[in-house]
XYZ file of C-alpha atoms in Angstrom:
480
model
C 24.074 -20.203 -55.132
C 20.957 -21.546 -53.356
C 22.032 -23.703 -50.857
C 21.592 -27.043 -52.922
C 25.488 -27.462 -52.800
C 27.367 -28.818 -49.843
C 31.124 -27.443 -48.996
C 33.077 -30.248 -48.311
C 37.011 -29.922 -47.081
C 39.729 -32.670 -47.424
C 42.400 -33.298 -45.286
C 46.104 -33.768 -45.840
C 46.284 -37.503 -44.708
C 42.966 -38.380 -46.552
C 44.088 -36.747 -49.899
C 47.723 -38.346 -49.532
C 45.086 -41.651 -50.298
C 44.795 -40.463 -53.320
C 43.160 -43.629 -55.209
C 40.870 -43.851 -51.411
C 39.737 -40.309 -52.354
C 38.567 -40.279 -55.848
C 36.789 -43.686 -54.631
C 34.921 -42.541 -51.667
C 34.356 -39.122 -51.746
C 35.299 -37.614 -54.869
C 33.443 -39.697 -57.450
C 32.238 -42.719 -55.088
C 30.291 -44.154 -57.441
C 28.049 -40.985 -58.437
C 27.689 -40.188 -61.931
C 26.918 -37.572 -64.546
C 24.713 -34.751 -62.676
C 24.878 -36.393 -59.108
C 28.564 -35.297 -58.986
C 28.040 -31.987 -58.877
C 26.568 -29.330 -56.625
C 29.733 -30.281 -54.165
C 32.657 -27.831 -53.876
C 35.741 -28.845 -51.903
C 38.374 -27.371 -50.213
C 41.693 -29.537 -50.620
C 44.467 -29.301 -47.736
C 48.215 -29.619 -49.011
C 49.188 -33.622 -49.183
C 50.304 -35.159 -45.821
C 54.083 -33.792 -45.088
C 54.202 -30.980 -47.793
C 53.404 -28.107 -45.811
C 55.627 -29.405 -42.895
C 58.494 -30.056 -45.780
C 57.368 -26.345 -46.508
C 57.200 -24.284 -43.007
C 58.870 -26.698 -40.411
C 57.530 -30.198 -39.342
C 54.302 -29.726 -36.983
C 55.263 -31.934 -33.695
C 58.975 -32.344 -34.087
C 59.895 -28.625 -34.998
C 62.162 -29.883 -37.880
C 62.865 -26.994 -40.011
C 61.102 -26.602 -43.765
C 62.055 -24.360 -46.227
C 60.573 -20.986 -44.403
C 62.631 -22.252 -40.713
C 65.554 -22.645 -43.030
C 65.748 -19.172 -44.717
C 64.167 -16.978 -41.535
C 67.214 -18.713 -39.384
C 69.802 -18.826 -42.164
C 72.335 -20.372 -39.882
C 73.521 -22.488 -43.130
C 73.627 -20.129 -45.771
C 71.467 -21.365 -49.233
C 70.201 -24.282 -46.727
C 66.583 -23.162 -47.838
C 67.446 -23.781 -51.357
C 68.336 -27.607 -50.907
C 65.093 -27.567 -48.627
C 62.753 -25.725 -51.900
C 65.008 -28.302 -54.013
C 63.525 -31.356 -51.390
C 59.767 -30.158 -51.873
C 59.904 -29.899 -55.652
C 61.224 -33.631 -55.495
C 58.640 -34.487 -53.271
C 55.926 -32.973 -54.978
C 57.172 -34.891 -58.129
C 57.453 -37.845 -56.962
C 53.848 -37.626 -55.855
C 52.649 -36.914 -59.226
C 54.497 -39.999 -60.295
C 52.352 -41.690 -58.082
C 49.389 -40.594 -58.612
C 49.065 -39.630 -62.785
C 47.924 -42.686 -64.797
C 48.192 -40.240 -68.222
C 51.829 -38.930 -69.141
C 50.452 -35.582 -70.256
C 48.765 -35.162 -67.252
C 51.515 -35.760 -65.298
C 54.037 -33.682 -66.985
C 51.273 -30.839 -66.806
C 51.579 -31.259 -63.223
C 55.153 -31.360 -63.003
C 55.148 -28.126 -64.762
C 52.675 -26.473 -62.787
C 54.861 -27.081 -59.324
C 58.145 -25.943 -61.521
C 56.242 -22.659 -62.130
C 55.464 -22.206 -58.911
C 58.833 -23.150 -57.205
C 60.645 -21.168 -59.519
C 58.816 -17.917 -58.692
C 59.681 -18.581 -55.447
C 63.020 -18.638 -55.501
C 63.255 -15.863 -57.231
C 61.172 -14.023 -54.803
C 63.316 -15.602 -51.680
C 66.448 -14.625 -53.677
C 65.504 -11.021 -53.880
C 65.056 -11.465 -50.510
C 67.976 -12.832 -49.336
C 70.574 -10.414 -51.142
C 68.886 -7.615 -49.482
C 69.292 -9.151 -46.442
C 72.715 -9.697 -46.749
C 73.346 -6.186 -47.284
C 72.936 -5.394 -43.368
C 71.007 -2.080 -43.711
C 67.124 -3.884 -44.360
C 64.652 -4.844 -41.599
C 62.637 -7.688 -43.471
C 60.661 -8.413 -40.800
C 57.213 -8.027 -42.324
C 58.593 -9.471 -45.666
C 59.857 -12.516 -43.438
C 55.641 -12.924 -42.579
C 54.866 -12.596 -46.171
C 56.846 -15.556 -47.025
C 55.712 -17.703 -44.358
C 52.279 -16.849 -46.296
C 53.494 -17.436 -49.976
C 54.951 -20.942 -49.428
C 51.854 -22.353 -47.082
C 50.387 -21.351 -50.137
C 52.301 -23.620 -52.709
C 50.974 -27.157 -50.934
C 47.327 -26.515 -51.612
C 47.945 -24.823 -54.987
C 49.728 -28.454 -55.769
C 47.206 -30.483 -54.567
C 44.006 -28.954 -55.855
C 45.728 -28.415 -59.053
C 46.814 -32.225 -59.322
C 43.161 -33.377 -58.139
C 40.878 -31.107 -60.641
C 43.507 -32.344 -63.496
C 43.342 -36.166 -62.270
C 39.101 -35.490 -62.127
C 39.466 -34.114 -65.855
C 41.202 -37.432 -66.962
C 37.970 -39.457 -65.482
C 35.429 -37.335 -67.216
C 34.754 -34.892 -64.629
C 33.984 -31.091 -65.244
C 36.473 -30.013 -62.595
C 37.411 -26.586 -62.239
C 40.865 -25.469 -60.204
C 39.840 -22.284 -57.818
C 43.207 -20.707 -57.178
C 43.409 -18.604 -54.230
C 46.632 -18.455 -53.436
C 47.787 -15.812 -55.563
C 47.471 -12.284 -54.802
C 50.103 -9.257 -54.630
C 50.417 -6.089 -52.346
C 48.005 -4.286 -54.537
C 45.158 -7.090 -54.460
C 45.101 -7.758 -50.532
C 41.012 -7.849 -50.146
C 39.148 -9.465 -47.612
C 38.656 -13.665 -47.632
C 35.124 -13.085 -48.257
C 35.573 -10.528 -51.630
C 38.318 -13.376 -52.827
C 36.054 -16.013 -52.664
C 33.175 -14.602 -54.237
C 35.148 -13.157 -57.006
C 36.445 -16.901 -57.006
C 33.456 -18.600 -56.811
C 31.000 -16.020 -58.730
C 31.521 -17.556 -62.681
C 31.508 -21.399 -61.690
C 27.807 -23.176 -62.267
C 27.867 -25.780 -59.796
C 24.810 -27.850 -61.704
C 27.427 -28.695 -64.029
C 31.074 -27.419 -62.825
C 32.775 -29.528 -59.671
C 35.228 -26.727 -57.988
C 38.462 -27.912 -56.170
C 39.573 -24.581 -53.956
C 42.876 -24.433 -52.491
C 42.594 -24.223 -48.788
C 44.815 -21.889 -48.674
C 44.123 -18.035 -49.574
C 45.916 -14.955 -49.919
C 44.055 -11.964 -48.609
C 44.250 -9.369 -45.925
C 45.781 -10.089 -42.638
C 47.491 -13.277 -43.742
C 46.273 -16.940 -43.227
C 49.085 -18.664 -41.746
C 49.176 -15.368 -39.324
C 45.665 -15.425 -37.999
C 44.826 -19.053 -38.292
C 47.998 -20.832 -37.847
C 47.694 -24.086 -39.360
C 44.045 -24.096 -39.322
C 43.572 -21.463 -42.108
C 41.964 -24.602 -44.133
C 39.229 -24.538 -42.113
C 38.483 -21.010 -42.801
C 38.481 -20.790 -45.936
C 35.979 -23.987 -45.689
C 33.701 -22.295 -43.269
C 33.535 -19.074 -45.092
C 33.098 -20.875 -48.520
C 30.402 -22.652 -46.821
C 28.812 -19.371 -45.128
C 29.082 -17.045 -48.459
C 27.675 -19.493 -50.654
C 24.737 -20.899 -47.764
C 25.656 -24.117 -48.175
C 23.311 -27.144 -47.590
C 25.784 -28.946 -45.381
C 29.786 -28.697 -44.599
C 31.417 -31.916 -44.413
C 35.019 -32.332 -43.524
C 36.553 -35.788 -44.593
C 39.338 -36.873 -42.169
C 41.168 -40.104 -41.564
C 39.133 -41.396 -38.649
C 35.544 -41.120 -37.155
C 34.924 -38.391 -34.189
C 35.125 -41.268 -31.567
C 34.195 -41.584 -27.144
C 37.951 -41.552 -27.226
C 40.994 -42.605 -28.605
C 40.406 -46.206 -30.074
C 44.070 -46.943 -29.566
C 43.930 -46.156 -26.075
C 40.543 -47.573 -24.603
C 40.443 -50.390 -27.696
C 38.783 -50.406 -31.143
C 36.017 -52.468 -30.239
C 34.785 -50.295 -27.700
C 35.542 -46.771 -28.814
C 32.527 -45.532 -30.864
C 31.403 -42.787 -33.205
C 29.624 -40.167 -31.484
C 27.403 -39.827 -34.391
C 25.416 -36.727 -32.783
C 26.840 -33.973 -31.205
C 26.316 -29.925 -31.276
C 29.185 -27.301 -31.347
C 29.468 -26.845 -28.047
C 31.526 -30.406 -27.657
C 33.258 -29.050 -31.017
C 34.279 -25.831 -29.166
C 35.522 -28.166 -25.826
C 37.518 -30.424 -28.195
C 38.976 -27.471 -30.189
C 40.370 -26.045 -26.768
C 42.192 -28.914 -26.312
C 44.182 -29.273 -29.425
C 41.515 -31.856 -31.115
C 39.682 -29.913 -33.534
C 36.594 -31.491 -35.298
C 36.961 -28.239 -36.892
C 38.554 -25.073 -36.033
C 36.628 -22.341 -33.248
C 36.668 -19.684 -35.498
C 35.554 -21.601 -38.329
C 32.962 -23.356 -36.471
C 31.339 -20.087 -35.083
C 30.734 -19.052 -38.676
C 28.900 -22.193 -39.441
C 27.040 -22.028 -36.240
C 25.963 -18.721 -36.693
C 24.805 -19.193 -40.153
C 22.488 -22.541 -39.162
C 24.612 -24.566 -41.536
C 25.440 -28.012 -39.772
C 28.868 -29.483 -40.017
C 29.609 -33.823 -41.192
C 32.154 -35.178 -40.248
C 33.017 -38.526 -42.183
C 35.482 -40.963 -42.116
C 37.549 -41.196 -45.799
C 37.712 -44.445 -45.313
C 34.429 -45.772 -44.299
C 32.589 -44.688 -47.695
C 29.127 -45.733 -46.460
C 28.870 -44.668 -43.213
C 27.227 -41.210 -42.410
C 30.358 -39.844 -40.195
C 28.923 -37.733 -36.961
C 26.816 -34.618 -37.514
C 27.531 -31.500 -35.584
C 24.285 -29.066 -35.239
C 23.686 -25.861 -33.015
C 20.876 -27.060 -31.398
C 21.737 -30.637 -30.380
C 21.481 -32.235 -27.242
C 21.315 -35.764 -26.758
C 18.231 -37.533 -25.845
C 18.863 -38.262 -22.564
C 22.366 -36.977 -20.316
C 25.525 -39.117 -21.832
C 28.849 -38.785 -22.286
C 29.803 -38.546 -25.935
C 33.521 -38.044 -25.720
C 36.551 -39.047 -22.737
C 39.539 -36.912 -23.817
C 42.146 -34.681 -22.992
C 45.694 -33.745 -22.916
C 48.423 -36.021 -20.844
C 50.784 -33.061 -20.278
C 49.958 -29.726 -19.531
C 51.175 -26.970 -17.291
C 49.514 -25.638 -14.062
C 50.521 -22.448 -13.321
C 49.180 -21.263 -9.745
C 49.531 -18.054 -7.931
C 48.434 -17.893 -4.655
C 48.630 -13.840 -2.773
C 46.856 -13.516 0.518
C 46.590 -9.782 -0.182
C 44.335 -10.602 -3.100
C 41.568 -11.377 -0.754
C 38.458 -8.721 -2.178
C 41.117 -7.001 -4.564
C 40.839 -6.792 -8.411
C 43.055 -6.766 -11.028
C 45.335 -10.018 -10.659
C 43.162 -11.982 -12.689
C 43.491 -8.929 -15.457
C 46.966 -8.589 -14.753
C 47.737 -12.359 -14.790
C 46.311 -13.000 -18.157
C 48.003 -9.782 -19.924
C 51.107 -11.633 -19.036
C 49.966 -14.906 -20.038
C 48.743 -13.019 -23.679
C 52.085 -11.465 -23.918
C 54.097 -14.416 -24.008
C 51.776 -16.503 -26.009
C 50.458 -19.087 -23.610
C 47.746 -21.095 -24.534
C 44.938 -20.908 -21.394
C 43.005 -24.465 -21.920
C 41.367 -23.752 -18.339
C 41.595 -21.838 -15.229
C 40.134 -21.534 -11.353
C 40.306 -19.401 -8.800
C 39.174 -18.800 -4.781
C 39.676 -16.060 -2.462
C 43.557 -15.897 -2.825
C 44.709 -18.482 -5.655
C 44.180 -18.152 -9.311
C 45.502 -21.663 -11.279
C 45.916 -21.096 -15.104
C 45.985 -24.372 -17.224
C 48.473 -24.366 -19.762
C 49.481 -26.238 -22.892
C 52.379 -25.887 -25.122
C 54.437 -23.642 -23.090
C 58.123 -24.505 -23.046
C 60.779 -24.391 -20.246
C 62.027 -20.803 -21.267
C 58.735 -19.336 -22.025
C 56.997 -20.082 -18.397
C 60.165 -19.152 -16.810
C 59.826 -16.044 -17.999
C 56.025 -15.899 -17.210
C 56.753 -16.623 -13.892
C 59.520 -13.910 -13.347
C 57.112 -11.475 -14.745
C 54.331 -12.238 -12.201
C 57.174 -12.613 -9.918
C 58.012 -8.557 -10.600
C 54.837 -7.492 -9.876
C 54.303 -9.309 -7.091
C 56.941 -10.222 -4.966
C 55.078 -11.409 -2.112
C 53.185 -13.912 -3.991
C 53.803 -17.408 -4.199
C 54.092 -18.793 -7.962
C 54.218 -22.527 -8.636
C 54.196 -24.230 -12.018
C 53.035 -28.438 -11.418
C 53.283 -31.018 -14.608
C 49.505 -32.448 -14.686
C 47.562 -34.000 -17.438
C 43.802 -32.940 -17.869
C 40.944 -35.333 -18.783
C 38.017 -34.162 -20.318
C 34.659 -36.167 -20.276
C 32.243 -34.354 -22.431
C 28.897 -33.992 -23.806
C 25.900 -32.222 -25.451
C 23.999 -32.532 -22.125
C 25.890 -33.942 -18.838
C 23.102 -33.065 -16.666
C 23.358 -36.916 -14.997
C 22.984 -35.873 -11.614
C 25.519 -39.123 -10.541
C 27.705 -38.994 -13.385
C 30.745 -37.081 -11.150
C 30.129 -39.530 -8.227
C 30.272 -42.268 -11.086
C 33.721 -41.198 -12.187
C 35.353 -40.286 -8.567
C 34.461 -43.643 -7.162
C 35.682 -45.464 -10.647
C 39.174 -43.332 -10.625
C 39.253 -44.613 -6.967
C 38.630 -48.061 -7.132
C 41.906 -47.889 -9.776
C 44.037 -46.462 -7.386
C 44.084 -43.195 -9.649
C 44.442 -39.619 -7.467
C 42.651 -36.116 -8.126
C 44.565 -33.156 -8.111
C 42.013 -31.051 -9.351
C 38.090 -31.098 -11.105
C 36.393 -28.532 -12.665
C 32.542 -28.596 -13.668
C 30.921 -25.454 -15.176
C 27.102 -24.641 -14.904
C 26.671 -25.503 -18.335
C 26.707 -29.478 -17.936
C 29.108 -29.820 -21.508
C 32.456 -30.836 -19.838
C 33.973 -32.026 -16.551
C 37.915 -31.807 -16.206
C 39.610 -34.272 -14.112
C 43.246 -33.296 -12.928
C 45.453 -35.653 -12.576
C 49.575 -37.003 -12.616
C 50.546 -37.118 -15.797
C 51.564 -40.984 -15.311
C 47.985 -41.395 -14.160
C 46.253 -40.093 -17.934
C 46.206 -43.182 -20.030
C 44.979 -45.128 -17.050
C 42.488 -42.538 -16.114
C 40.693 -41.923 -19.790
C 40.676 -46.311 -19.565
C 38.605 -46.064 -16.428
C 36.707 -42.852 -17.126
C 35.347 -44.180 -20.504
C 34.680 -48.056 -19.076
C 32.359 -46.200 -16.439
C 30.538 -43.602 -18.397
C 30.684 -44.551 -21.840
C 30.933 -48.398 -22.033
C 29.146 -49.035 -18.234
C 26.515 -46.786 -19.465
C 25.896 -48.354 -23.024
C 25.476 -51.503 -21.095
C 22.945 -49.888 -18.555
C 20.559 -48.496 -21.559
C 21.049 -52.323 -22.749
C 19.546 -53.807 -19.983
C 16.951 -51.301 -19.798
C 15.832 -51.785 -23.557
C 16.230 -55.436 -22.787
């Protein structure tokens, strides 16, 4: 492979379009050999791997919450029962051809039915009392992540079949204690055979090697497998179709008609957004592309013309602007203030060991002579109370506080604008908005903006009118 080919990954609410799909990405329009050289990495449809693990945002248990808990005995069972139905139904949906639709069907019983024979095994030797299943408990968090990509590339390189399409179904889910090689030796084996000139390969996002996807990657796995795909094969371009352009912020929050695409950005501002929960793609998976000189598209599924916003390593806008206004509206600052710290070391070291043992996710920090502040996001009520008491233990003459604030983010390629912060004090200001905090880092890509967490809606409003919109107009009247 010669680099002729791009990689490009679906998402789960752009391939739950189905008919939007095969329309603007997978065939849009392109035939006989312009199809090919394109390999793409399918996520699991919209809800499945929630339906299959437990529900992203509201917790709600899938079918792995169900059986690790087991509070309702055979509870899992009804859950597997739920995703079979639901995968069904979305072959009814989607199959135009009966054959190819009761192919499908039988594909997912297959799979569900292997299973539950596997989580049966399980769960009798569980019951038994005498069996520590922890690691097997992992393993099964692995095999059913698994199942919603294995559906969904299966169902899209048999729906490209019945339109004429050479499409090829790249399996690499499966895999057993004996076969646990690296990502990279499963895709080449994977990949190795396929001609891309004249084959069109549809790879499950998710795959089964050593170390575990779910485990390392969390819900981002996807992503590596796209990146590495990408990397191993030395792609032309990655492209990652989601549901909406990379936009200066939220449209539903500052307004569709005046949020815009960023269109250019480097992976710097893909690395600030990923630290905040907003991933154009995820770190790890970005660093591989970065590394490797292969830039990264991101396109809108929806908006089949348009060229989406490309993401190089050595970007930097034109002149200083702000590309993005962003952040999180709750997150949790934890502050410990010692006056014995004063020309002493080891509290930061000590301070994040504790954070890193209980799992806290550090989105920024700051410290001065005798106060280190941690930013934090996603920690519950039980978890920081029990960071606290362990900082607490060690230092009992320190004083630890924990404040509610929301962060925004205002960030860029190059924010080297030497009155861009005066810009957004004075707007925040004039709105009657207050500062708890602001951080600004040598390297010009972001500038955080503490602030109440009542006060983040208002504040990303204001902070985008003045250095997005306000400066759009400026370069206006200059052109003009």
């Amino acid at each position: 492979m010669n680099g002729a080919h791009s990689v490009e990954k679906i998402g789960g609410t752009s391939m739950a379009a189905t008919s939007t799909v095969f329309d603007n990405v997978l065939i849009a329009g392109r035939e006989g050999a312009d199809l090919y050289n394109r390999i793409f990495v399918v996520s699991a449809y919209a809800g499945m791997t929630d339906l299959l693990l437990e529900h992203k945002k509201s917790g709600r248990p899938g079918v792995h919450a169900h059986f690790i808990r087991n509070e309702v005995p055979g509870a899992w069972r009804s859950a597997l029962a739920d995703v079979m139905g639901a995968m069904w139904a979305r072959n009814a949906e989607m199959f135009a051809r009966a054959e190819s639709r009761e192919e499908a069907d039988a594909f997912v019983a297959r799979r569900i039915a292997a299973l539950e024979t596997c989580l049966d095994d399980l769960d009798r030797l569980r019951a038994h009392g005498r069996f520590c299943l922890k690691e097997q408990m992992t393993t099964v968090r692995e095999m059913l992540a698994g199942l919603g990509e294995a559906h969904s590339a299966h169902s899209t390189a048999l729906m490209l079949r019945d339109r004429g399409v050479n499409a090829v179904f790249v399996d690499l889910t499966l895999w057993n204690h004996e076969d646990m090689r690296s990502l990279d030796a499963r895709i080449e084996e994977a990949l190795g055979p396929i001609d891309l000139a004249t084959q069109m390969p549809i790879v499950t996002g998710y795959a089964g090697c050593e170390g575990g996807m779910v485990r390392r990657y969390a819900r981002g796995y996807s992503e590596m497998t796209f990146s590495r795909i990408a990397v191993l094969t030395r792609a032309r371009e990655a492209i990652i179709h989601k549901e909406f352009h990379l936009s200066s912020a939220d449209p539903r929050l500052v307004g569709e008609t005046v949020a815009r695409k960023i269109g250019r950005t480097n992976y710097d501002v893909a690395d600030q957004l990923a630290n905040l929960g907003m991933e154009a793609i995820h770190p790890r998976a970005g660093r591989g592309l970065r590394q490797s000189g292969i830039p990264l598209r991101v396109r809108n599924t929806f908006d089949r013309h348009d060229g989406g916003t490309l993401i190089c390593g050595d970007y930097v806008s034109e002149a200083p602007r702000v590309e993005i206004v962003t952040g999180l509206s709750s997150v949790q600052a934890l502050q410990v203030f010692e006056q014995d710290m004063v020309g002493e070391k080891g509290y930061d070291a000590a301070i994040l060991d504790t954070l890193t043992r209980h799992g806290a996710w550090i989105v920024s920090k700051s410290s001065n002579a005798n106060t280190i502040t941690h930013y934090l996001s996603g920690t519950d009520t039980a978890q920081m109370a029990a960071i606290v008491a362990d900082i607490e233990a060690k230092w009992p003459g320190a004083a630890v506080t924990v404040q509610p604030v929301a962060m925004v983010s205002v960030i860029g390629s190059d924010l080297g604008e030497a009155g861009l912060v005066p810009r957004a004090l004075m707007a925040l200001a004039e709105a009657g908005i207050g500062m708890v905090a602001m951080q600004h880092q040598i390297r010009n890509v972001d500038v955080q903006f503490i602030v109440g967490v009542e006060d983040f809606d208002p504040a990303v409003r204001v902070l985008h009118k003045a250095l997005v919109e306000g400066a759009t107009t400026a370069q206006e009247r200059a052109a003009a």
